[in-house]
mmCIF file of N, CA and C in Angstrom:
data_model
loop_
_atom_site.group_PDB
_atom_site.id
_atom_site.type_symbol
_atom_site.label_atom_id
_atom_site.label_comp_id
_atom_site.label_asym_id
_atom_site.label_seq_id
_atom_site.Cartn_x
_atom_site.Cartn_y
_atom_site.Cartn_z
ATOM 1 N N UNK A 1 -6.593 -0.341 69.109
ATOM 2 C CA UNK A 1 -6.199 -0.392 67.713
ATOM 3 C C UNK A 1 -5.564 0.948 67.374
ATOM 4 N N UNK A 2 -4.518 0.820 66.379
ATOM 5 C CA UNK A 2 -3.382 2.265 66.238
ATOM 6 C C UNK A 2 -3.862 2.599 65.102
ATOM 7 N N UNK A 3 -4.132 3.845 64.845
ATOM 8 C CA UNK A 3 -4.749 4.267 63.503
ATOM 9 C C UNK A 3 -4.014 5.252 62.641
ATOM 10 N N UNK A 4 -2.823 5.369 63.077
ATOM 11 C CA UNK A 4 -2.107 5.777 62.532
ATOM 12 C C UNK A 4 -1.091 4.777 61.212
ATOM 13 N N UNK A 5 -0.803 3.782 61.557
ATOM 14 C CA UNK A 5 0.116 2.703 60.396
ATOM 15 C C UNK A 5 -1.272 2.920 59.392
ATOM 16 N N UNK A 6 -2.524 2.325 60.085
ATOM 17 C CA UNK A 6 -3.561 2.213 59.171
ATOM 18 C C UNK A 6 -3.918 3.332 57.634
ATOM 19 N N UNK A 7 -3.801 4.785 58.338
ATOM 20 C CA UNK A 7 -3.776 5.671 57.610
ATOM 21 C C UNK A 7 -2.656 6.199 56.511
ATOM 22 N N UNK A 8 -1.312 5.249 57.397
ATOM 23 C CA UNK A 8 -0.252 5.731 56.483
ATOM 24 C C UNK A 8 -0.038 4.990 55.195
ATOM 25 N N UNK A 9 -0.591 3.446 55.745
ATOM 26 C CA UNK A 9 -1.320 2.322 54.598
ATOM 27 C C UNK A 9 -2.535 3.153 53.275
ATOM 28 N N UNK A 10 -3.034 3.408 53.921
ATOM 29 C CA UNK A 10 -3.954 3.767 53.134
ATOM 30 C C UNK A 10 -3.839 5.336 51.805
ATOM 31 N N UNK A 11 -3.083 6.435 52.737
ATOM 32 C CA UNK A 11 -2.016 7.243 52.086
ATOM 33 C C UNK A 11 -1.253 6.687 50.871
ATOM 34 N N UNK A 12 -0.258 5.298 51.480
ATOM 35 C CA UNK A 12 0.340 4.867 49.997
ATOM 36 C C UNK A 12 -0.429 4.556 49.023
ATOM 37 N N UNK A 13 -1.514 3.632 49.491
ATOM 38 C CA UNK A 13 -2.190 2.748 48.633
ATOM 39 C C UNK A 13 -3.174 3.730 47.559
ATOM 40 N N UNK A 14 -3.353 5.240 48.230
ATOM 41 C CA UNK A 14 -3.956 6.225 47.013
ATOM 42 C C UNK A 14 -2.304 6.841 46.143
ATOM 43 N N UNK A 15 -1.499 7.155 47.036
ATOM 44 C CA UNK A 15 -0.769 7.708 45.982
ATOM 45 C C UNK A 15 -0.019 6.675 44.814
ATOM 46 N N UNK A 16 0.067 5.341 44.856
ATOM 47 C CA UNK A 16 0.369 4.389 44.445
ATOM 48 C C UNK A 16 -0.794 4.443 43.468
ATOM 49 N N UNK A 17 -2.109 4.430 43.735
ATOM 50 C CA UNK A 17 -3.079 4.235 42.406
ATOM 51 C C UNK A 17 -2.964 5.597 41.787
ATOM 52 N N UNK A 18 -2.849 6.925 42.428
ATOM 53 C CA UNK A 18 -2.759 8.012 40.960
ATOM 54 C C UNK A 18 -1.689 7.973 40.154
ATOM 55 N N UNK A 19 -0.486 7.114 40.832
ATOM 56 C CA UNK A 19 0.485 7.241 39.984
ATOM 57 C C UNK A 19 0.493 6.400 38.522
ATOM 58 N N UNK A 20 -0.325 5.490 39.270
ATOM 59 C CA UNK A 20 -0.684 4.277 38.152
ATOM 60 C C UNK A 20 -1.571 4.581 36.772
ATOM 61 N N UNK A 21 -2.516 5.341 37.740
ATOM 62 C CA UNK A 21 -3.638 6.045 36.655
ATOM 63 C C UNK A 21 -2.627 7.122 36.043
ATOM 64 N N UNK A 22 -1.860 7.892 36.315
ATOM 65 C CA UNK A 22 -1.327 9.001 35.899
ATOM 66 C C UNK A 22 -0.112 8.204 34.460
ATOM 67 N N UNK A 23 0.605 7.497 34.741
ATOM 68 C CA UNK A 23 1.692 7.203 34.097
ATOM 69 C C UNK A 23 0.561 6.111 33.115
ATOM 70 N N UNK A 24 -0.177 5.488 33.260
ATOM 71 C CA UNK A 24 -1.398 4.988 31.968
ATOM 72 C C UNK A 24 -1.869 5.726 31.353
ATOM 73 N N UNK A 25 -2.493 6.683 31.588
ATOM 74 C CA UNK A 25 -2.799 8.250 30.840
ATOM 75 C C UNK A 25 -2.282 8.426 29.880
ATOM 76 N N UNK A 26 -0.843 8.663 30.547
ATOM 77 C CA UNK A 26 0.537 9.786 29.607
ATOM 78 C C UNK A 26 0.673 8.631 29.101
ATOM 79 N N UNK A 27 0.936 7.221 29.084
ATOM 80 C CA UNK A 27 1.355 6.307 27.818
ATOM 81 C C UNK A 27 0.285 6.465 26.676
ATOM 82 N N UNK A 28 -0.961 6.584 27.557
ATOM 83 C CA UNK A 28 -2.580 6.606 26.290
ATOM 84 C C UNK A 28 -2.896 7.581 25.427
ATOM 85 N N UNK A 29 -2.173 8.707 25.972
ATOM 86 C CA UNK A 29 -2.023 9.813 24.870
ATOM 87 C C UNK A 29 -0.876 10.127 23.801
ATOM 88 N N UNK A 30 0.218 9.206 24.727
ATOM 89 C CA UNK A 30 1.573 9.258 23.620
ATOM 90 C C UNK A 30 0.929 8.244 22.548
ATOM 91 N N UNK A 31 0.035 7.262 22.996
ATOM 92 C CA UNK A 31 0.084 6.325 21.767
ATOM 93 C C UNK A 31 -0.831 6.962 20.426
ATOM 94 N N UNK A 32 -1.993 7.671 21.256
ATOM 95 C CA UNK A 32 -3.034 8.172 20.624
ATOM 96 C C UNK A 32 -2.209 9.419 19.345
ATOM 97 N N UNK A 33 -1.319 10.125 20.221
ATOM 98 C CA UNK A 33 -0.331 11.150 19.532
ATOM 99 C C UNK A 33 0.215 10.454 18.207
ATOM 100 N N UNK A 34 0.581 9.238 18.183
ATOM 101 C CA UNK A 34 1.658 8.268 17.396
ATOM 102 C C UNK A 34 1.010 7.775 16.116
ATOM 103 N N UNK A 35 -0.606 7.242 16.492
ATOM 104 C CA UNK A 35 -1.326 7.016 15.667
ATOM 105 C C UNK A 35 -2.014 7.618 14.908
ATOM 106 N N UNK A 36 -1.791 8.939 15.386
ATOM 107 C CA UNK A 36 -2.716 10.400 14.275
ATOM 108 C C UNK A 36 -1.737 10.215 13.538
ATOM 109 N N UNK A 37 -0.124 10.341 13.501
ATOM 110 C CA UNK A 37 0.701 10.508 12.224
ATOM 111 C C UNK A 37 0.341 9.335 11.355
ATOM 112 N N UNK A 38 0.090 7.821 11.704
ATOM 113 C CA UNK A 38 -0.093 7.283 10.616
ATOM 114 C C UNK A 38 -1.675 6.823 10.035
ATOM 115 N N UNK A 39 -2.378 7.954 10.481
ATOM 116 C CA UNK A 39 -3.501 7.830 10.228
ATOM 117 C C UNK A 39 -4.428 8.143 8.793
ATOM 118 N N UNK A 40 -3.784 9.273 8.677
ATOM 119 C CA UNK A 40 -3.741 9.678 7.323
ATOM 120 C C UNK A 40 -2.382 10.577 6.706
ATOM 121 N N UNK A 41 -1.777 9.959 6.150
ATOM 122 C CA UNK A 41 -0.473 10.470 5.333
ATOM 123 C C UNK A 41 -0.819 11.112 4.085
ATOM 124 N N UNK A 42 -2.030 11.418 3.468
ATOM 125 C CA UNK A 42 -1.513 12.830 2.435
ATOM 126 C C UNK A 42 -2.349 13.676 3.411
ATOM 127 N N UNK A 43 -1.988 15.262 3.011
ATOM 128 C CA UNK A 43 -2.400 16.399 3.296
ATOM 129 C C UNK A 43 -3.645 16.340 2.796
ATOM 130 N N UNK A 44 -4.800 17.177 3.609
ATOM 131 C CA UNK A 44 -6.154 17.376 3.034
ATOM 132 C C UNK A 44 -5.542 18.424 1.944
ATOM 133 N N UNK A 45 -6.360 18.376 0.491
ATOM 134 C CA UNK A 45 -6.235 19.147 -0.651
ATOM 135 C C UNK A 45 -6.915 20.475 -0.398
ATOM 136 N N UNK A 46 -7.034 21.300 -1.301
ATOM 137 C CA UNK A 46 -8.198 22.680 -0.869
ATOM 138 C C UNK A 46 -9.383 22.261 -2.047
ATOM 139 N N UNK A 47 -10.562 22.218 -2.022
ATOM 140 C CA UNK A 47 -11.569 21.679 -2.913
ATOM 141 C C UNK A 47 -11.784 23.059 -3.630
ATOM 142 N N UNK A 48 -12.317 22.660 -4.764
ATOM 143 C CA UNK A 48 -12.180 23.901 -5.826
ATOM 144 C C UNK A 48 -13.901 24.397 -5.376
ATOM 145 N N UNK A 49 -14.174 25.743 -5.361
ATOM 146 C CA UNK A 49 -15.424 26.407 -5.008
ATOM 147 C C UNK A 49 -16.135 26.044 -6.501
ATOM 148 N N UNK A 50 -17.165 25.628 -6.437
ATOM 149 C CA UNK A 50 -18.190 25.067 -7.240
ATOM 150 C C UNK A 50 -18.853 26.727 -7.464
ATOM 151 N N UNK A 51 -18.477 27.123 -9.255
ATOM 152 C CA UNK A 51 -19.211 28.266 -9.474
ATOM 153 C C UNK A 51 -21.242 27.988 -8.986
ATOM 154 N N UNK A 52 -21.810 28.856 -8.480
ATOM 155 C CA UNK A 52 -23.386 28.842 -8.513
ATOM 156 C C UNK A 52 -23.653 29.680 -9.797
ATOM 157 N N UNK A 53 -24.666 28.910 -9.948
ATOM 158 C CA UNK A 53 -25.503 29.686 -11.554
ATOM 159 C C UNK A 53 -25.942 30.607 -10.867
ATOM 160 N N UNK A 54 -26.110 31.616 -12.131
ATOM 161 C CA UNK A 54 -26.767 32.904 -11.595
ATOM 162 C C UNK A 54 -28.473 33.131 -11.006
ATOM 163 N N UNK A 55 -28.720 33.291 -10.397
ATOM 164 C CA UNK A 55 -30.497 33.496 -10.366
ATOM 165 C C UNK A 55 -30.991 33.862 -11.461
ATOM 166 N N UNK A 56 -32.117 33.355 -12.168
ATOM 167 C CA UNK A 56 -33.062 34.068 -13.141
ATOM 168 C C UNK A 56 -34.089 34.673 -12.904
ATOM 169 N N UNK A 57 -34.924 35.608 -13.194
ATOM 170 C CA UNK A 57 -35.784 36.143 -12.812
ATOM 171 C C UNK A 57 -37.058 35.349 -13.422
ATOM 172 N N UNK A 58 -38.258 35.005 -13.185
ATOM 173 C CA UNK A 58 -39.293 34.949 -13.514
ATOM 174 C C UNK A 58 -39.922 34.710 -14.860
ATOM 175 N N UNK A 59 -39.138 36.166 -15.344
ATOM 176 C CA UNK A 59 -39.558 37.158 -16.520
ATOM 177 C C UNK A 59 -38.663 36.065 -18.050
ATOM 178 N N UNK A 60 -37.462 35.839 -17.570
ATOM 179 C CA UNK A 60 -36.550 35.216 -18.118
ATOM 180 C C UNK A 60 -37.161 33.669 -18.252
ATOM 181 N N UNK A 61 -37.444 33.222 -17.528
ATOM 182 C CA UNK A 61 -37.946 31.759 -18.279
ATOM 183 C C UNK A 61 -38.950 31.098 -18.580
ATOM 184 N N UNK A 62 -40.075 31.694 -18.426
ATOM 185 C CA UNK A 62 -41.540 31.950 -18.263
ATOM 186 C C UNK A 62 -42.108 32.584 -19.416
ATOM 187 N N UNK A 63 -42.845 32.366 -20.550
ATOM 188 C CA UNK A 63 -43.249 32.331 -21.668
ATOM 189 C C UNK A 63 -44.282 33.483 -21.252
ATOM 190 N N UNK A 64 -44.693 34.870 -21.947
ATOM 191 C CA UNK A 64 -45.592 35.264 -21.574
ATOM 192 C C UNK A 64 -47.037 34.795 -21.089
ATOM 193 N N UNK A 65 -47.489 33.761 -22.089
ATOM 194 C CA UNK A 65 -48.656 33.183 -21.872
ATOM 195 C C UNK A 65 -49.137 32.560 -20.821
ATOM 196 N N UNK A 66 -47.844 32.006 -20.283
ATOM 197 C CA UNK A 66 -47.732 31.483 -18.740
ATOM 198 C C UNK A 66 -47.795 32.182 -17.704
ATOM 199 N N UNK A 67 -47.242 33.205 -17.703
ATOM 200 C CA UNK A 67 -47.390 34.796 -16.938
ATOM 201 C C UNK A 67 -48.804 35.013 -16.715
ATOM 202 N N UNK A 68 -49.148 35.138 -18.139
ATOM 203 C CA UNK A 68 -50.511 35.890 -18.252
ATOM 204 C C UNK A 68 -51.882 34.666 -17.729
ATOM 205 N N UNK A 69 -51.432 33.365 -17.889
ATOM 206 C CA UNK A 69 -52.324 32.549 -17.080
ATOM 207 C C UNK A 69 -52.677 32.494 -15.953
ATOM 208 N N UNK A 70 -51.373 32.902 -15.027
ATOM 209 C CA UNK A 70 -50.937 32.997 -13.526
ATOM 210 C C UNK A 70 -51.342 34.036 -12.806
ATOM 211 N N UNK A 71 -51.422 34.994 -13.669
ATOM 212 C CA UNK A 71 -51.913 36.321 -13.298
ATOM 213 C C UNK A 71 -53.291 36.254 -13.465
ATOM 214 N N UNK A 72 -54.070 35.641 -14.290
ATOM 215 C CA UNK A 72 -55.633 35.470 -14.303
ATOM 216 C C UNK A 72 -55.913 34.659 -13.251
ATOM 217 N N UNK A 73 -55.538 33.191 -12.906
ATOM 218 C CA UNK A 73 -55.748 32.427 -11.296
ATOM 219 C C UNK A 73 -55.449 32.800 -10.712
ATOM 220 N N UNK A 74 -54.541 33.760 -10.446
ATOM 221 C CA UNK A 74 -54.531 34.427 -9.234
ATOM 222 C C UNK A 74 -55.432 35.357 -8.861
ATOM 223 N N UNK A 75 -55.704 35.986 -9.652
ATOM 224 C CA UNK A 75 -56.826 37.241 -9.513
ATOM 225 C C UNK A 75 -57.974 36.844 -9.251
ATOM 226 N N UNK A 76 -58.785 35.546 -9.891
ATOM 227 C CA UNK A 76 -59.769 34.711 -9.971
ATOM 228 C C UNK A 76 -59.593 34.227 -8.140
ATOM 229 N N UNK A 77 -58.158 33.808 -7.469
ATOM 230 C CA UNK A 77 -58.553 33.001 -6.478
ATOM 231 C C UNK A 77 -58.757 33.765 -5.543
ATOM 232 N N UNK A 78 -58.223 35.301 -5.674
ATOM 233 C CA UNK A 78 -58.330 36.320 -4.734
ATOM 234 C C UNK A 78 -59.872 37.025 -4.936
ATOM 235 N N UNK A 79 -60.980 36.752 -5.983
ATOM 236 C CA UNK A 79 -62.095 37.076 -5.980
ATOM 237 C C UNK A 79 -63.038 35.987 -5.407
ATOM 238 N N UNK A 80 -62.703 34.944 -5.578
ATOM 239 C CA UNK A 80 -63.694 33.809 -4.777
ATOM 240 C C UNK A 80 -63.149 33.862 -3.376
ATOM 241 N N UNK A 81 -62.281 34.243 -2.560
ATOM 242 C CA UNK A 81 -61.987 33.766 -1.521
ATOM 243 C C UNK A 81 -61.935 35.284 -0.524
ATOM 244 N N UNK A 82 -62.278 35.755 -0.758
ATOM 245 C CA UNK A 82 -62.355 37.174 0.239
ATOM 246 C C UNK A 82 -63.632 37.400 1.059
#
């Protein structure tokens, strides 16, 4: 048996399939390329930055009396628990 035709068979029969795979590729990306343009037709906008409120302190929304409650349970939970 000659193993040479065999191999030269077999030679085509790979460069014949990368070419196949190769030229399917490049059509699959030209198409993929084609379909981003009509994928979305307006431009993304720029979104307006959402001002943040300022932080308040504590002191600012907290009624003294409430303060002064918070400050007694606390002191109270740090004497039972030590």
């Amino acid at each position: 048996m000659d193993l040479g035709p065999l191999l030269e068979q077999a030679l085509m029969l790979m460069l014949t399939g990368m070419a196949v795979v190769f030229v399917f590729l490049s059509i699959l990306i030209f198409l993929v390329r084609q379909l981003e343009r009509f994928g979305d037709p307006t431009p993304p906008t720029a979104t307006k930055a959402i001002p943040q409120p300022k932080a308040q302190s504590a002191s600012d929304t907290l009624s003294p009396d409430v303060v002064a409650a918070i400050t007694v349970a606390v002191q109270q939970y740090r004497q039972r628990h030590r």
